[in-house]
Coordinates of C-alpha atoms and ligand atoms in Angstrom, one line a residue:
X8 CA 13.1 8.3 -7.6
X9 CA 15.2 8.9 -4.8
X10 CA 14.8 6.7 -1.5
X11 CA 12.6 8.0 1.4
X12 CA 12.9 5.4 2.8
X13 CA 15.4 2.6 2.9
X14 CA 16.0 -0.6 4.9
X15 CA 20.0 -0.7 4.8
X16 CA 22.1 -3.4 6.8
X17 CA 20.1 -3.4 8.9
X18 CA 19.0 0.3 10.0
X19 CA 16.2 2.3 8.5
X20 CA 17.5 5.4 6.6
X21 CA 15.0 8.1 6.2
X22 CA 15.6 11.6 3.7
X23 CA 15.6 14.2 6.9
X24 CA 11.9 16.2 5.2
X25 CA 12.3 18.5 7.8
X26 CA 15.3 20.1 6.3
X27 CA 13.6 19.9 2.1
X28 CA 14.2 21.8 0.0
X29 CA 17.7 23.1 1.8
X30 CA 19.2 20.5 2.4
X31 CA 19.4 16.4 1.6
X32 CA 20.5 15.1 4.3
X33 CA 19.6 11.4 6.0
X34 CA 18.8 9.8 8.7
X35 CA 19.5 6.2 10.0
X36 CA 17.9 4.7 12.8
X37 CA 19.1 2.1 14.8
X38 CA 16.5 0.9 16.7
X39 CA 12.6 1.6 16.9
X40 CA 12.5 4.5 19.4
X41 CA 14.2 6.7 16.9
X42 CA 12.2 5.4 14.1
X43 CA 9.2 6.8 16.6
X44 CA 10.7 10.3 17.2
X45 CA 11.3 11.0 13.2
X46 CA 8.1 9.7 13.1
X47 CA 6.7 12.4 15.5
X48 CA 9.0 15.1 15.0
X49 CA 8.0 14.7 11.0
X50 CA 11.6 13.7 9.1
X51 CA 9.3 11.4 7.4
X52 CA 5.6 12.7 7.2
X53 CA 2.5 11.5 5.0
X54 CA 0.2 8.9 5.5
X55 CA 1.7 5.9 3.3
X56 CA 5.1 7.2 4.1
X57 CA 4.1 6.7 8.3
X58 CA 2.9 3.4 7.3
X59 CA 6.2 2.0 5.9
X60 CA 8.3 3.9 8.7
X61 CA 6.1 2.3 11.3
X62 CA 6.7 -1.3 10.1
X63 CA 10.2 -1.1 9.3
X64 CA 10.6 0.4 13.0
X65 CA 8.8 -2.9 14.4
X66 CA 11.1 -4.9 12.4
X67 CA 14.2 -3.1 14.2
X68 CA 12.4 -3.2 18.1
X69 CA 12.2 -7.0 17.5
X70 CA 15.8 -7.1 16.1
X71 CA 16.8 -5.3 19.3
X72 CA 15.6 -7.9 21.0
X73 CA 18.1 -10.7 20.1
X74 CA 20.6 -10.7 22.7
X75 CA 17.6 -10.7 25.2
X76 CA 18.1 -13.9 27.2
X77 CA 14.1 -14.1 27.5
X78 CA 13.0 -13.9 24.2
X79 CA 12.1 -17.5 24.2
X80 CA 10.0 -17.3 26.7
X81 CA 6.4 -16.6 24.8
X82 CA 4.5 -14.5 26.9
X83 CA 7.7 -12.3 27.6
X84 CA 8.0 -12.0 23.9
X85 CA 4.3 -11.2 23.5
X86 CA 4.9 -8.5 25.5
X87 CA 7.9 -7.0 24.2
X88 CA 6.5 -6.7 21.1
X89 CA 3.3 -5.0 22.6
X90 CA 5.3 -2.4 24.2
X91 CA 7.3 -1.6 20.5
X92 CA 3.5 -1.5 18.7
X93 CA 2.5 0.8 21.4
X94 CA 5.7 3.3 20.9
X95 CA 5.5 3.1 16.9
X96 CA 1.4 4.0 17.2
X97 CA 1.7 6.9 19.9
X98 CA 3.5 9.0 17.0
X99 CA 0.4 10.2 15.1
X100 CA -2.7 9.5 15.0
X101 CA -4.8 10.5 12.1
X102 CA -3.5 8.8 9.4
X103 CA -4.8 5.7 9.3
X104 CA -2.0 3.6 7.7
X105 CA 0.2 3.5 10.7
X106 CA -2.2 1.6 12.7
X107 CA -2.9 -0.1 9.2
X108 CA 1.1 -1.9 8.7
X109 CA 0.9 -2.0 12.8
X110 CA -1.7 -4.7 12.1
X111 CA -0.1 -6.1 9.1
X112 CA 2.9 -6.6 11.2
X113 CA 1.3 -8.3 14.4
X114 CA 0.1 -10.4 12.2
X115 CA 3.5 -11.5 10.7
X116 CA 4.5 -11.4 14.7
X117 CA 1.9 -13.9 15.6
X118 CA 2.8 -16.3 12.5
X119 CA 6.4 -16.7 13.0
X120 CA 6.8 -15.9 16.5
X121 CA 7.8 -19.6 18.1
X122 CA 10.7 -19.2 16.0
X123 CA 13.1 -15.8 16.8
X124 CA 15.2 -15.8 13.8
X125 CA 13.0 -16.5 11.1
X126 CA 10.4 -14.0 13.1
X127 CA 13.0 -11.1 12.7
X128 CA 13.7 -12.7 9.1
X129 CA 10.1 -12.6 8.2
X130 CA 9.2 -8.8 9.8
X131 CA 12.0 -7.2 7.7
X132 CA 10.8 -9.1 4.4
X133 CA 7.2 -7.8 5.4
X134 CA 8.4 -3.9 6.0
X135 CA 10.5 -3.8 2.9
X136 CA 7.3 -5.5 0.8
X137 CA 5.4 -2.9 2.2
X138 CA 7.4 0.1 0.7
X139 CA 7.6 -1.8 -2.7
X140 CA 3.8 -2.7 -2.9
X141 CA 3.1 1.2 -2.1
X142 CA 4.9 2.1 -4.9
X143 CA 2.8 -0.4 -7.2
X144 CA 0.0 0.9 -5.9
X145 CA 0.5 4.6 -6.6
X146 CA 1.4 3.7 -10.2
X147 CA -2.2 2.0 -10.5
X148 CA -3.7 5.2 -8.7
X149 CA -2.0 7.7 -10.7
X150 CA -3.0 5.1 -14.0
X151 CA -7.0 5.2 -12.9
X152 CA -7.2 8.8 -12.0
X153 CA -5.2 10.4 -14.9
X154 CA -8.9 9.7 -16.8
X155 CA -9.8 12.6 -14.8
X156 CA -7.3 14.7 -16.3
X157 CA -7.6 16.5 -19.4
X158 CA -4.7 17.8 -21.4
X159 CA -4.3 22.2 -20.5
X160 CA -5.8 21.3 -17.5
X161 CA -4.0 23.5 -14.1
X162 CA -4.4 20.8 -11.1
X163 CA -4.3 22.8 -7.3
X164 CA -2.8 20.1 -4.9
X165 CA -2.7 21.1 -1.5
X166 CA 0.3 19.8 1.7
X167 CA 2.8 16.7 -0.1
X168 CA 0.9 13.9 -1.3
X169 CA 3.6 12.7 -3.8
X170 CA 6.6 10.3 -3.9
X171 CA 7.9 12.3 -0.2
X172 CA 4.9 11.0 1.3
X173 CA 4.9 7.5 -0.1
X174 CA 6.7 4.5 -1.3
X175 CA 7.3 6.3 -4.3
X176 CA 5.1 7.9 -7.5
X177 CA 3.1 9.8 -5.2
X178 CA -1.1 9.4 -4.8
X179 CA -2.6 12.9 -6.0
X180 CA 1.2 14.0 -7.4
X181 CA 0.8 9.9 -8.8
X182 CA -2.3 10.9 -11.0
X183 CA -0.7 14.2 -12.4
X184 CA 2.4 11.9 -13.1
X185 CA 0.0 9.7 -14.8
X186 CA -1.0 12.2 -17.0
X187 CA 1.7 13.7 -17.8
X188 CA 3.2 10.2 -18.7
X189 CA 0.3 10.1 -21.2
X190 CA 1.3 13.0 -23.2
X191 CA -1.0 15.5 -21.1
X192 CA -0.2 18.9 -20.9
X193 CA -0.9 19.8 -17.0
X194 CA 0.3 22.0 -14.8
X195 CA 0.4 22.7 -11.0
X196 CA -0.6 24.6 -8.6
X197 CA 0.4 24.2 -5.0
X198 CA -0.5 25.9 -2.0
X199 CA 1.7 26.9 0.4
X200 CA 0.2 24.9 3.1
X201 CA 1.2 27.0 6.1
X202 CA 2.1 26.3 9.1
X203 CA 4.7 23.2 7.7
X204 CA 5.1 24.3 4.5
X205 CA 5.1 21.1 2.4
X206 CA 3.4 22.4 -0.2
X207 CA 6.4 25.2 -0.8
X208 CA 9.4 23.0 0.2
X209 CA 8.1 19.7 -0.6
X210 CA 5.5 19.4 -3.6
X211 CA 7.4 22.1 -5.1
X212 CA 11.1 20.5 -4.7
X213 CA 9.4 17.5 -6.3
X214 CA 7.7 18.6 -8.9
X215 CA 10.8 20.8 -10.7
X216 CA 13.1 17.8 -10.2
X217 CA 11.1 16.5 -13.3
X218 CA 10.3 19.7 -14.3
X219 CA 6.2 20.1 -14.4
X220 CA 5.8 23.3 -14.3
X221 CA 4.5 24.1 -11.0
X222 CA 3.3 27.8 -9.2
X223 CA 3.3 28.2 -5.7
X224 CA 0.6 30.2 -4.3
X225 CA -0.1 31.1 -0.6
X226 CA -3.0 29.4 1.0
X227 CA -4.7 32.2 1.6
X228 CA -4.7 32.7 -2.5
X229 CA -6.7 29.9 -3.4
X230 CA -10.3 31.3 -3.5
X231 CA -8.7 34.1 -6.2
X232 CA -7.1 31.5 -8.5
X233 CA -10.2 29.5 -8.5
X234 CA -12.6 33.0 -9.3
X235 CA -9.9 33.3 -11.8
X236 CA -10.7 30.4 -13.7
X237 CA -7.2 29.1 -13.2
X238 CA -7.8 25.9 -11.8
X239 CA -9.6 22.7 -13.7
X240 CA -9.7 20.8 -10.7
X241 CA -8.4 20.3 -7.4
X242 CA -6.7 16.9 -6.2
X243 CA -5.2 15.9 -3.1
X244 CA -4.1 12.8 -0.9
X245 CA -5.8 11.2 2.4
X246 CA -5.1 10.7 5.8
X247 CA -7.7 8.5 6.5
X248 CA -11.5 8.3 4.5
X249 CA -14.3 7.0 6.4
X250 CA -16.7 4.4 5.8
X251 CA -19.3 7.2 4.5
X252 CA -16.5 8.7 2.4
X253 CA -15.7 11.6 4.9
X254 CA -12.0 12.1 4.4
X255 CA -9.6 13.4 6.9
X256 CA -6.4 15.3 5.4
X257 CA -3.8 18.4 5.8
X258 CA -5.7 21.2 7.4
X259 CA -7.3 23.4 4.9
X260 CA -7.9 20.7 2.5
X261 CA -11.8 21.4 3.7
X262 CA -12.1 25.1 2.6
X263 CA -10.5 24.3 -0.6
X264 CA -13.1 21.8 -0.8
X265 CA -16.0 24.4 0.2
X266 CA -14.1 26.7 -2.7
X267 CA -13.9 24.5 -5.1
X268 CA -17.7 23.6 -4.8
X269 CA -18.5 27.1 -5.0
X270 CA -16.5 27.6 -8.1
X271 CA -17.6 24.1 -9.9
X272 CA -14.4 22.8 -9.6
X273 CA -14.2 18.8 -9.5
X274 CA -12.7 18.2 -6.1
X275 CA -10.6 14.5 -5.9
X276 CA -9.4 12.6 -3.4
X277 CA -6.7 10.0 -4.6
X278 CA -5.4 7.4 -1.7
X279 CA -4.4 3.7 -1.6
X280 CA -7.2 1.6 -0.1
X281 CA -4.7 1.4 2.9
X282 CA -6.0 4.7 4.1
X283 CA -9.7 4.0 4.1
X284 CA -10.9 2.8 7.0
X285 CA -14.6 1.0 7.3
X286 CA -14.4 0.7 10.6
X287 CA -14.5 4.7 11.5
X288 CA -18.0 5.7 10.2
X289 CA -17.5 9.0 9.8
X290 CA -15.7 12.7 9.6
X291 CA -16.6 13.4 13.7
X292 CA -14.4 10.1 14.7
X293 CA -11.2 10.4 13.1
X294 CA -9.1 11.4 15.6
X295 CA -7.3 14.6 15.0
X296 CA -3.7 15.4 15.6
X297 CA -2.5 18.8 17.1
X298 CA 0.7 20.1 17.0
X299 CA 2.9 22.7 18.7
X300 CA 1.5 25.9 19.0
X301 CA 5.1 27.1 18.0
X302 CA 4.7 26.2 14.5
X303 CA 2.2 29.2 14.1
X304 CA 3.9 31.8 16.7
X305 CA 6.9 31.3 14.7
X306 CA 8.0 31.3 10.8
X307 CA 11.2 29.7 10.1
X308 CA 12.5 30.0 13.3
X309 CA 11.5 33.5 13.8
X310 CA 8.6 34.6 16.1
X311 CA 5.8 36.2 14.2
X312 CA 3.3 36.6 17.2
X313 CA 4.0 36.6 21.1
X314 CA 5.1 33.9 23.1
X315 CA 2.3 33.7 25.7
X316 CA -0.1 33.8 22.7
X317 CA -3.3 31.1 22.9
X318 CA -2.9 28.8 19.6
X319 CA -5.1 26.0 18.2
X320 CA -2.8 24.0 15.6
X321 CA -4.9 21.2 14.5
X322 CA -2.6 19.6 11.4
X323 CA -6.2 17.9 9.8
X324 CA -9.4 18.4 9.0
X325 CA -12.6 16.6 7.3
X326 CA -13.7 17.3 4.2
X327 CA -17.6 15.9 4.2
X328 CA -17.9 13.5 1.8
X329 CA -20.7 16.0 -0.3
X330 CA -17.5 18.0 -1.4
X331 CA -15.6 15.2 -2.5
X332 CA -16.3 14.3 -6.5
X333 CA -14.4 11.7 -7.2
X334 CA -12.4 8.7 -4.4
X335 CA -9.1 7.4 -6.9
X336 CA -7.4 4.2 -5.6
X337 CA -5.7 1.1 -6.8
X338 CA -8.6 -0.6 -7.4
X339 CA -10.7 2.0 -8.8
X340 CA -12.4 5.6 -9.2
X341 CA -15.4 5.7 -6.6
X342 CA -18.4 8.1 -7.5
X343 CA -20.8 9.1 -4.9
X344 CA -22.8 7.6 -2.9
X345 CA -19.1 7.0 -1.1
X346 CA -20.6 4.4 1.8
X347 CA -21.8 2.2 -1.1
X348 CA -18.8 2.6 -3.5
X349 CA -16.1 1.8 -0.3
X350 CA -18.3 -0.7 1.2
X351 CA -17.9 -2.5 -2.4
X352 CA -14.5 -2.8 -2.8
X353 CA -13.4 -6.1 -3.0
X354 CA -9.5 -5.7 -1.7
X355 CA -10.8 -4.3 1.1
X356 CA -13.5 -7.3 1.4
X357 CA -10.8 -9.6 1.3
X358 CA -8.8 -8.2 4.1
Ligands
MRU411 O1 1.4 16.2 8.4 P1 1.7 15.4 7.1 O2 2.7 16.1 6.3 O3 2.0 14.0 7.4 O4 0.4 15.4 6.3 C1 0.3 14.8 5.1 C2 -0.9 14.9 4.3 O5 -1.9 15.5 4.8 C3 -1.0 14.2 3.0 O6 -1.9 14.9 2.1 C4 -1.6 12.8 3.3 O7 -0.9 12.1 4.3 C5 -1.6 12.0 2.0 S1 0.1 11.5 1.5 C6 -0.1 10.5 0.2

């Protein structure tokens, strides 16, 4: 797979998404403010993805600290590294895994932090374990979901929820991986997902690089396919699910939802258990992220409506947990009721 993500001698390269499928071109970040503006300005997008990004950019504030003649001073330090938390998490704020590795990594903070050089030691080890354990835990996704899978299936994904967006292997790309690995015959269909486009330059990119055969459709085509018949069921990734199942993601994963139900397609939801969040109990408070209103007055650069034009660009919505058939993660496949199945699993207990 190629690297999304790298910690390299001491920077944090990052594939430049913005410019997929065009152009591969990376990125390396010195210190954590640019690790905060990619974050933003989306060179690396996706929930796990932000996750990694954000703890590998803590890792580089605190290394930016070294030369600072106060840094042994505790409650100097405290605060230092409160102010780099607070730039890392004012990127995005829907998915839930940036706050997620933001807490993972305060906790590294607050365990080594009497000593600076094994802290900084310590935070890098715990950034790069990060992107390796992701990848584990998108091959055990893609392993439990591909049971949902039959062979001549046609999968609709919707946005990039694959290896782009991850530590590798992908969560809703993961399962169709899965089952491919397994000798399935399944194919994909992507949606456009408009105004970003990550389902045309990203899911697509991805998928012919190992060539499953993938179609690109509009957004706008996805109620047709599904009255065609041509889709067995619909899977995608997660920003962030709530504790009754509720499950933010790209913007217009809901009305694919509402389609799908219509149609009797299974609708799945496939994310590591470090997007589900038990402490948000529902749909109405995840927070949800808007975005330039120039992404939808202009196409590729070129403006398609006028300037002065009112826009709402909200880049997520909810899909109620009655749409949802089927939760995959690490751990398992969660059925409905969702507050009972997520409220059972025992990672998450532990944590
Ligand atoms: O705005 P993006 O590109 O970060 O949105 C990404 C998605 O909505 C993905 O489906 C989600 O993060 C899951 S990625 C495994």
């Amino acid at each position: 797979m190629y690297p999304v993500i790298e910690w390299k001698e001491g920077a944090v390269v990052m594939l430049d998404q913005r410019q997929l499928p065009a152009v591969e071109k990376f990125i390396v970040h010195r210190n954590h403010l640019e690790v905060a503006k990619s974050i933003k300005e989306m060179v690396i997008r996706g929930a796990p993805a932000i996750g990694i990004a954000a703890a590998m950019g803590i890792a580089l504030g605190v290394i930016g600290l070294r030369d600072d003649p106060n840094v042994k001073n505790p409650a100097y330090l405290d605060e230092k590294f409160k102010d780099i938390v607070a730039v890392i998490t004012a990127t995005r704020p829907t998915a839930v895994n940036l706050f997620w590795a933001a807490t993972r990594m305060e906790k590294v903070f607050r365990e080594n932090k009497t000593d600076f050089s094994r802290l900084q030691e310590k935070l890098i080890a715990a950034a790069i374990a990060m992107d390796k354990e992701d990848f584990a835990i998108n091959r055990r996704i893609g392993e439990n979901g591909q049971e949902l899978l039959q062979s001549g299936y046609t999968v609709l994904t919707h946005c990039n929820a694959g290896a782009l967006a991850t530590g590798g292997y992908g969560t809703a790309l993961g399962v169709i991986r899965a089952a491919r690995e397994k000798g399935k015959d399944i194919k994909v269909i992507a949606g456009e997902t408009r105004p970003y486009l990550q389902g045309a330059r990203l899911t697509v990119w991805e998928l012919q690089r190992e060539q499953i055969p993938v179609t690109l459709i509009i957004d706008n085509a996805a109620g047709f396919v599904m009255k065609k018949g041509m889709v067995q069921a619909v899977i995608v990734g997660a920003d962030r699910i709530a504790a009754n199942g509720d499950t933010a993601n790209k913007i217009g994963t809901y009305a694919l939802a509402v389609l799908a139900s219509y149609h009797g397609v299974p609708f799945y939801v496939a994310a590591p258990l470090s997007s589900i969040d038990l402490r948000t109990r529902d749909g109405d408070r995840i927070p949800i992220e808007e975005r330039d209103a120039d992404e939808v007055t202009q196409f590729c650069g070129q403006m398609t409506a006028l300037p002065e034009t009112r826009v709402f660009n909200p880049a997520f919505d909810i899909t109620p947990a009655s749409l949802i058939t089927a939760i995959v993660t690490e751990e398992k496949v969660l059925h409905p009721p969702f507050a009972t199945a997520l409220a059972s699993l025992k990672e998450l207990r532990r944590k």
